[in-house]
Amino acid sequence: MPAYRPPHIPACEITPRAIFMSRRQFMGTAAASFVLAGAGGALAAPLTASPGPFATDETLTPKEAVTTYNNFYEFGTGKSDPSQNSQHFKPLPWSVKVDGMVGKPKEFGIEELMKLALEERTYRMRCVEGWSMVIPWIGFPLSAILDQVDPLGSAKYVSFETVVRPGEMSGQTGLFQPLEWPYIEGLRLDEARHPLTILAVGLYGETLLNQNGAPIRLVVPWKYGFKSIKSIVKISLVEEEPQTTWKNSNAREYGFYSNVNPAVDHPRWSQATEQRIGEGGFFKVANRPTLPFNGYGEQVAGLYEGMDLKANY
Ligand SMILES: Nc1nc2c(c(=O)[nH]1)N[C@H]1C(S)=C(S)[C@@H](COP(=O)(O)O)O[C@H]1N2
Ligand SMILES: [Mo]
């Protein structure tokens, strides 16, 4: 089993050839805004995993885009801010506390979590902003750790919390604070236990870079990207529907469920179509139809039987 090795800052300024080449290749179609990001950034360590279920055979989004076009407001609100501003974030040492309505609360060290059976899960990711990617994550089902803490019968939801570190996260300092910290998210317990729901520790065969939520983040592929909370330090089993960052920030625009739904438009933009990042350049219009549950309806629609998905968005 691989021991966790954090991303590291290269000792010299020279970009390894393979990374340089893939960057060059990607730059051909990329907007100038996120070309700068890679220089001087951290490098991830190799990570092995066995092939997991639910893989899509759609074209993978280039690694360069996955690691430089990000949303991680703790490092700033621009798409290139996370890759440019996160070099000094320390993903080690790290642990994740699992508490609340459980028989056996436990604090998991990241090394212990990396010893779980890691799978590669290639999923579509759809951001509420109207863009999407296909990302080869590495991780394990969230249920693998929920099973270890014995959720009580009274536990109905799971809440998640991102680390707060103003000293390392530039978006958490200064006059303009775009969100309230910590970033918090939540799932219903059955959503959390669904086999599609994973905690990811890597992507593209390597440990997560800071900008993607190192050392561990949630991935819930049938929901808008903001549900997939990064750099998690706490997971709590609770009885009531947990608060969530984006709903707290604007309840009219963001709901708790946030299932990808082309029939429910965001107040400020349509959700009917999406732009697949890397496809035909960044400034192309969103030309792909968005699928209900981001194409995972066969797996998850049953979770919402009898629910009004227009009212509970
Ligand atoms: N803690 C935290 N988690 C977060 C965010 C954030 O700002 N802070 N942004 C979310 C949004 S809007 C998206 S689309 C995804 C982006 O993940 P990626 O940058 O790894 O593709 O992360 C989500 N997780
Ligand atoms: Mo997003």
Short mmCIF file of C-alpha atoms and ligand atoms in Angstrom, two decimals:
data_model
loop_
_atom_site.label_atom_id
_atom_site.label_comp_id
_atom_site.label_asym_id
_atom_site.label_seq_id
_atom_site.Cartn_x
_atom_site.Cartn_y
_atom_site.Cartn_z
CA MET A 1 0.00 0.00 0.00
CA PRO A 2 1.29 3.47 -0.77
CA ALA A 3 2.22 5.68 2.14
CA TYR A 4 0.95 9.20 1.81
CA ARG A 5 3.51 11.46 0.24
CA PRO A 6 2.57 15.08 -0.01
CA PRO A 7 3.06 17.15 -3.11
CA HIS A 8 6.47 18.77 -2.99
CA ILE A 9 8.00 21.95 -4.31
CA PRO A 10 10.64 21.09 -6.88
CA ALA A 11 14.17 21.89 -5.69
CA CYS A 12 14.95 23.80 -8.84
CA GLU A 13 12.92 25.94 -11.19
CA ILE A 14 13.27 23.51 -14.08
CA THR A 15 9.96 21.95 -15.09
CA PRO A 16 10.28 18.19 -15.66
CA ARG A 17 10.10 17.40 -19.34
CA ALA A 18 6.96 15.27 -19.25
CA ILE A 19 5.00 17.94 -17.42
CA PHE A 20 6.43 20.62 -19.67
CA MET A 21 5.39 18.67 -22.74
CA SER A 22 1.84 18.06 -21.58
CA ARG A 23 1.60 21.71 -20.60
CA ARG A 24 2.79 22.77 -24.03
CA GLN A 25 0.26 20.49 -25.63
CA PHE A 26 -2.53 21.90 -23.52
CA MET A 27 -1.45 25.49 -23.98
CA GLY A 28 -2.34 25.12 -27.60
CA THR A 29 -6.00 25.44 -26.72
CA ALA A 30 -5.82 27.13 -23.33
CA ALA A 31 -6.62 30.68 -22.39
CA ALA A 32 -3.60 32.69 -21.28
CA SER A 33 -5.10 33.19 -17.83
CA PHE A 34 -4.15 29.81 -16.49
CA VAL A 35 -0.95 29.14 -18.36
CA LEU A 36 1.11 30.90 -15.69
CA ALA A 37 -0.14 28.68 -12.93
CA GLY A 38 2.16 25.69 -13.23
CA ALA A 39 5.46 27.49 -12.92
CA GLY A 40 7.06 26.97 -9.53
CA GLY A 41 4.05 25.01 -8.28
CA ALA A 42 4.06 21.82 -6.25
CA LEU A 43 4.45 18.41 -7.82
CA ALA A 44 2.35 15.43 -6.82
CA ALA A 45 3.68 12.02 -5.79
CA PRO A 46 2.76 8.84 -7.73
CA LEU A 47 -0.15 6.82 -6.37
CA THR A 48 -1.38 3.43 -7.48
CA ALA A 49 -4.99 2.26 -7.48
CA SER A 50 -7.08 -0.51 -8.96
CA PRO A 51 -9.71 0.30 -11.59
CA GLY A 52 -13.02 1.13 -9.92
CA PRO A 53 -16.64 0.96 -11.10
CA PHE A 54 -18.80 3.60 -12.86
CA ALA A 55 -16.00 4.73 -15.19
CA THR A 56 -17.00 6.77 -18.21
CA ASP A 57 -15.16 6.31 -21.49
CA GLU A 58 -15.53 9.98 -22.36
CA THR A 59 -12.32 11.85 -23.15
CA LEU A 60 -10.42 12.84 -20.03
CA THR A 61 -9.99 16.55 -19.39
CA PRO A 62 -6.28 17.38 -19.74
CA LYS A 63 -4.46 17.23 -16.41
CA GLU A 64 -3.20 20.74 -16.96
CA ALA A 65 -6.79 22.03 -16.92
CA VAL A 66 -7.83 19.89 -13.96
CA THR A 67 -4.94 21.31 -11.92
CA THR A 68 -4.98 24.96 -13.01
CA TYR A 69 -8.65 25.80 -13.65
CA ASN A 70 -10.13 25.47 -10.17
CA ASN A 71 -12.62 26.72 -7.66
CA PHE A 72 -11.15 26.87 -4.14
CA TYR A 73 -12.16 30.20 -2.65
CA GLU A 74 -9.88 29.74 0.37
CA PHE A 75 -7.09 30.65 -2.09
CA GLY A 76 -9.00 33.34 -4.00
CA THR A 77 -11.97 33.55 -6.31
CA GLY A 78 -10.17 33.47 -9.69
CA LYS A 79 -9.84 30.21 -11.58
CA SER A 80 -6.03 30.37 -11.50
CA ASP A 81 -5.83 31.57 -7.88
CA PRO A 82 -5.87 28.09 -6.30
CA SER A 83 -2.92 26.81 -8.33
CA GLN A 84 -1.02 30.06 -7.98
CA ASN A 85 -1.66 30.78 -4.30
CA SER A 86 -1.64 27.34 -2.67
CA GLN A 87 2.08 26.44 -2.80
CA HIS A 88 2.56 27.17 0.89
CA PHE A 89 -0.41 25.16 2.09
CA LYS A 90 0.72 22.14 4.15
CA PRO A 91 -1.31 18.95 3.56
CA LEU A 92 0.80 17.13 6.14
CA PRO A 93 0.41 16.33 8.96
CA TRP A 94 -3.33 15.77 8.45
CA SER A 95 -6.17 13.96 10.13
CA VAL A 96 -9.92 13.76 9.67
CA LYS A 97 -12.14 13.66 12.73
CA VAL A 98 -15.35 11.65 12.35
CA ASP A 99 -17.80 12.35 15.17
CA GLY A 100 -21.42 13.11 16.05
CA MET A 101 -24.10 10.43 16.18
CA VAL A 102 -21.78 7.47 15.97
CA GLY A 103 -21.01 4.57 18.25
CA LYS A 104 -17.27 4.84 17.70
CA PRO A 105 -16.02 8.37 16.95
CA LYS A 106 -12.56 8.33 15.49
CA GLU A 107 -9.80 10.58 14.21
CA PHE A 108 -8.25 9.07 11.08
CA GLY A 109 -4.66 9.94 10.23
CA ILE A 110 -4.16 10.54 6.52
CA GLU A 111 -1.63 7.67 6.41
CA GLU A 112 -4.31 5.29 7.66
CA LEU A 113 -6.79 6.50 5.06
CA MET A 114 -4.22 6.04 2.29
CA LYS A 115 -3.99 2.37 3.30
CA LEU A 116 -7.64 1.73 2.42
CA ALA A 117 -8.20 -0.01 -0.92
CA LEU A 118 -7.73 2.82 -3.40
CA GLU A 119 -9.68 2.80 -6.66
CA GLU A 120 -9.49 4.89 -9.77
CA ARG A 121 -12.89 6.51 -10.41
CA THR A 122 -13.23 8.38 -13.66
CA TYR A 123 -16.19 10.71 -13.23
CA ARG A 124 -17.79 13.65 -14.95
CA MET A 125 -17.78 16.81 -12.84
CA ARG A 126 -20.31 19.56 -13.54
CA CYS A 127 -19.83 22.98 -11.95
CA VAL A 128 -22.94 25.07 -11.32
CA GLU A 129 -21.21 27.79 -13.38
CA GLY A 130 -21.89 25.81 -16.55
CA TRP A 131 -18.59 24.05 -17.23
CA SER A 132 -17.65 20.41 -16.84
CA MET A 133 -14.66 18.07 -16.81
CA VAL A 134 -13.91 14.34 -16.85
CA ILE A 135 -11.47 13.54 -14.06
CA PRO A 136 -9.71 10.26 -13.16
CA TRP A 137 -9.92 10.48 -9.36
CA ILE A 138 -8.24 8.07 -6.97
CA GLY A 139 -10.00 7.40 -3.71
CA PHE A 140 -12.26 5.13 -1.71
CA PRO A 141 -15.99 5.01 -1.00
CA LEU A 142 -16.98 7.34 1.84
CA SER A 143 -18.94 4.38 3.22
CA ALA A 144 -15.62 2.65 3.99
CA ILE A 145 -15.02 5.04 6.87
CA LEU A 146 -18.66 5.53 7.84
CA ASP A 147 -18.80 1.76 8.41
CA GLN A 148 -15.91 2.03 10.85
CA VAL A 149 -17.61 4.52 13.17
CA ASP A 150 -21.00 2.81 13.59
CA PRO A 151 -23.55 5.51 12.73
CA LEU A 152 -26.46 5.50 15.21
CA GLY A 153 -30.05 5.04 14.02
CA SER A 154 -30.70 8.71 14.78
CA ALA A 155 -28.04 9.87 12.28
CA LYS A 156 -29.77 11.10 9.12
CA TYR A 157 -27.21 13.43 7.52
CA VAL A 158 -23.47 13.87 7.22
CA SER A 159 -21.75 17.25 7.46
CA PHE A 160 -18.25 18.09 6.23
CA GLU A 161 -15.82 20.85 7.11
CA THR A 162 -12.76 22.27 5.35
CA VAL A 163 -9.67 23.37 7.25
CA VAL A 164 -9.36 27.05 8.28
CA ARG A 165 -5.80 28.34 7.95
CA PRO A 166 -5.58 32.05 7.22
CA GLY A 167 -1.78 31.79 7.49
CA GLU A 168 -1.69 29.43 4.51
CA MET A 169 -4.90 30.32 2.68
CA SER A 170 -4.76 33.80 1.24
CA GLY A 171 -8.49 33.92 0.52
CA GLN A 172 -9.13 33.72 4.26
CA THR A 173 -7.33 36.98 4.98
CA GLY A 174 -7.86 40.57 3.99
CA LEU A 175 -10.84 42.82 3.68
CA PHE A 176 -12.78 40.89 1.08
CA GLN A 177 -13.88 37.49 2.40
CA PRO A 178 -15.99 35.89 -0.33
CA LEU A 179 -17.52 33.23 1.93
CA GLU A 180 -17.86 32.35 5.59
CA TRP A 181 -15.25 29.92 6.88
CA PRO A 182 -14.98 27.08 7.39
CA TYR A 183 -16.42 25.97 4.05
CA ILE A 184 -19.10 23.47 5.05
CA GLU A 185 -21.12 20.93 3.09
CA GLY A 186 -23.57 18.13 3.73
CA LEU A 187 -25.26 15.04 2.35
CA ARG A 188 -28.16 12.90 3.41
CA LEU A 189 -26.80 9.69 4.96
CA ASP A 190 -28.05 7.53 2.07
CA GLU A 191 -26.32 9.86 -0.41
CA ALA A 192 -23.15 9.67 1.66
CA ARG A 193 -23.30 5.89 1.68
CA HIS A 194 -24.01 5.62 -2.05
CA PRO A 195 -21.23 3.69 -3.83
CA LEU A 196 -20.64 6.61 -6.24
CA THR A 197 -19.67 8.90 -3.35
CA ILE A 198 -15.94 8.88 -2.70
CA LEU A 199 -13.26 10.59 -0.71
CA ALA A 200 -10.51 11.33 -3.22
CA VAL A 201 -6.82 11.43 -2.31
CA GLY A 202 -5.46 11.69 -5.84
CA LEU A 203 -6.11 12.21 -9.53
CA TYR A 204 -4.32 11.25 -12.71
CA GLY A 205 -2.27 8.62 -10.85
CA GLU A 206 -0.83 11.07 -8.32
CA THR A 207 -1.64 12.49 -4.90
CA LEU A 208 -3.90 15.55 -4.96
CA LEU A 209 -2.28 18.91 -5.50
CA ASN A 210 -3.25 21.59 -3.00
CA GLN A 211 -5.49 23.33 -5.53
CA ASN A 212 -7.61 20.17 -5.92
CA GLY A 213 -8.18 19.79 -2.18
CA ALA A 214 -5.14 18.02 -0.76
CA PRO A 215 -4.82 15.78 1.03
CA ILE A 216 -8.44 14.57 0.94
CA ARG A 217 -11.69 15.85 -0.59
CA LEU A 218 -15.19 14.67 -1.31
CA VAL A 219 -16.41 13.77 -4.82
CA VAL A 220 -20.17 13.44 -5.43
CA PRO A 221 -20.45 13.25 -9.22
CA TRP A 222 -24.23 13.63 -9.61
CA LYS A 223 -24.29 16.97 -7.76
CA TYR A 224 -22.92 20.37 -8.74
CA GLY A 225 -19.20 20.69 -8.04
CA PHE A 226 -19.56 22.89 -4.95
CA LYS A 227 -20.86 19.88 -2.99
CA SER A 228 -17.45 18.22 -3.48
CA ILE A 229 -15.78 19.91 -0.52
CA LYS A 230 -11.98 20.11 -0.39
CA SER A 231 -9.29 19.63 2.27
CA ILE A 232 -11.64 18.02 4.79
CA VAL A 233 -10.78 17.98 8.51
CA LYS A 234 -14.13 17.00 10.02
CA ILE A 235 -17.05 14.73 9.15
CA SER A 236 -20.02 14.67 11.52
CA LEU A 237 -23.09 12.44 11.57
CA VAL A 238 -26.09 14.55 12.49
CA GLU A 239 -29.85 14.35 12.83
CA GLU A 240 -30.93 17.55 11.03
CA GLU A 241 -30.14 18.78 7.54
CA PRO A 242 -26.75 20.48 7.91
CA GLN A 243 -26.03 24.05 6.86
CA THR A 244 -23.99 24.44 3.69
CA THR A 245 -21.73 27.29 2.63
CA TRP A 246 -23.38 28.25 -0.65
CA LYS A 247 -26.93 28.00 0.65
CA ASN A 248 -25.92 30.16 3.62
CA SER A 249 -24.39 32.65 1.25
CA ASN A 250 -27.39 32.79 -1.11
CA ALA A 251 -30.36 30.52 -0.39
CA ARG A 252 -32.25 31.77 -3.42
CA GLU A 253 -29.54 30.51 -5.76
CA TYR A 254 -28.23 27.39 -4.04
CA GLY A 255 -30.09 24.56 -2.33
CA PHE A 256 -29.05 21.70 -0.09
CA TYR A 257 -29.51 18.91 -2.64
CA SER A 258 -27.94 20.60 -5.67
CA ASN A 259 -28.39 17.58 -7.90
CA VAL A 260 -27.37 18.38 -11.45
CA ASN A 261 -30.67 19.16 -13.16
CA PRO A 262 -30.95 20.66 -16.66
CA ALA A 263 -34.64 21.41 -15.97
CA VAL A 264 -33.95 23.74 -13.05
CA ASP A 265 -32.13 26.88 -14.10
CA HIS A 266 -29.92 28.82 -11.76
CA PRO A 267 -31.54 32.27 -11.29
CA ARG A 268 -28.68 33.86 -13.22
CA TRP A 269 -27.95 31.24 -15.87
CA SER A 270 -29.38 28.24 -17.67
CA GLN A 271 -28.36 24.75 -16.61
CA ALA A 272 -29.54 23.13 -19.84
CA THR A 273 -26.09 22.92 -21.43
CA GLU A 274 -22.45 22.98 -20.42
CA GLN A 275 -18.98 23.69 -21.73
CA ARG A 276 -16.67 20.69 -21.45
CA ILE A 277 -13.33 22.25 -20.51
CA GLY A 278 -10.61 21.46 -23.01
CA GLU A 279 -13.10 20.79 -25.79
CA GLY A 280 -12.50 23.16 -28.65
CA GLY A 281 -10.97 25.88 -26.51
CA PHE A 282 -12.13 27.84 -23.52
CA PHE A 283 -14.15 30.55 -25.15
CA LYS A 284 -16.44 28.22 -27.01
CA VAL A 285 -20.08 28.35 -26.01
CA ALA A 286 -21.58 25.69 -23.80
CA ASN A 287 -22.69 23.20 -26.39
CA ARG A 288 -23.15 19.94 -24.53
CA PRO A 289 -26.56 19.03 -23.16
CA THR A 290 -26.45 18.67 -19.39
CA LEU A 291 -27.85 15.35 -18.21
CA PRO A 292 -30.14 14.81 -15.21
CA PHE A 293 -28.01 13.81 -12.24
CA ASN A 294 -25.01 14.54 -14.47
CA GLY A 295 -25.65 11.26 -16.29
CA TYR A 296 -25.76 9.15 -13.10
CA GLY A 297 -29.56 8.91 -12.95
CA GLU A 298 -29.55 5.17 -13.37
CA GLN A 299 -27.53 4.90 -10.17
CA VAL A 300 -29.08 7.64 -8.03
CA ALA A 301 -32.56 8.65 -9.22
CA GLY A 302 -34.06 6.13 -6.79
CA LEU A 303 -32.70 8.10 -3.85
CA TYR A 304 -35.15 10.89 -4.66
CA GLU A 305 -38.34 8.99 -5.43
CA GLY A 306 -41.36 11.02 -4.43
CA MET A 307 -39.33 14.19 -3.91
CA ASP A 308 -40.12 17.37 -5.83
CA LEU A 309 -36.74 17.99 -7.45
CA LYS A 310 -37.79 21.46 -8.60
CA ALA A 311 -38.60 22.66 -5.12
CA ASN A 312 -35.72 20.79 -3.47
CA TYR A 313 -32.96 21.95 -5.77
N1 LIG B 1 -13.34 24.05 0.57
C1 LIG B 1 -13.78 24.28 -0.68
N2 LIG B 1 -14.21 23.24 -1.42
C2 LIG B 1 -14.66 23.45 -2.70
C3 LIG B 1 -14.73 24.75 -3.24
C4 LIG B 1 -14.25 25.84 -2.43
O1 LIG B 1 -14.25 27.02 -2.81
N3 LIG B 1 -13.79 25.55 -1.17
N4 LIG B 1 -15.22 24.95 -4.52
C5 LIG B 1 -16.14 23.92 -5.03
C6 LIG B 1 -16.49 24.08 -6.44
S1 LIG B 1 -17.54 25.36 -6.84
C7 LIG B 1 -16.08 23.20 -7.40
S2 LIG B 1 -16.65 23.32 -9.00
C8 LIG B 1 -15.10 22.12 -7.09
C9 LIG B 1 -13.91 22.24 -8.01
O2 LIG B 1 -13.01 21.18 -7.82
P1 LIG B 1 -11.67 21.14 -8.67
O3 LIG B 1 -11.07 22.52 -8.60
O4 LIG B 1 -10.80 20.11 -8.02
O5 LIG B 1 -12.04 20.76 -10.08
O6 LIG B 1 -14.62 22.19 -5.75
C10 LIG B 1 -15.61 22.50 -4.78
N5 LIG B 1 -15.06 22.37 -3.44
MO MO B 2 -18.39 24.87 -8.85
#
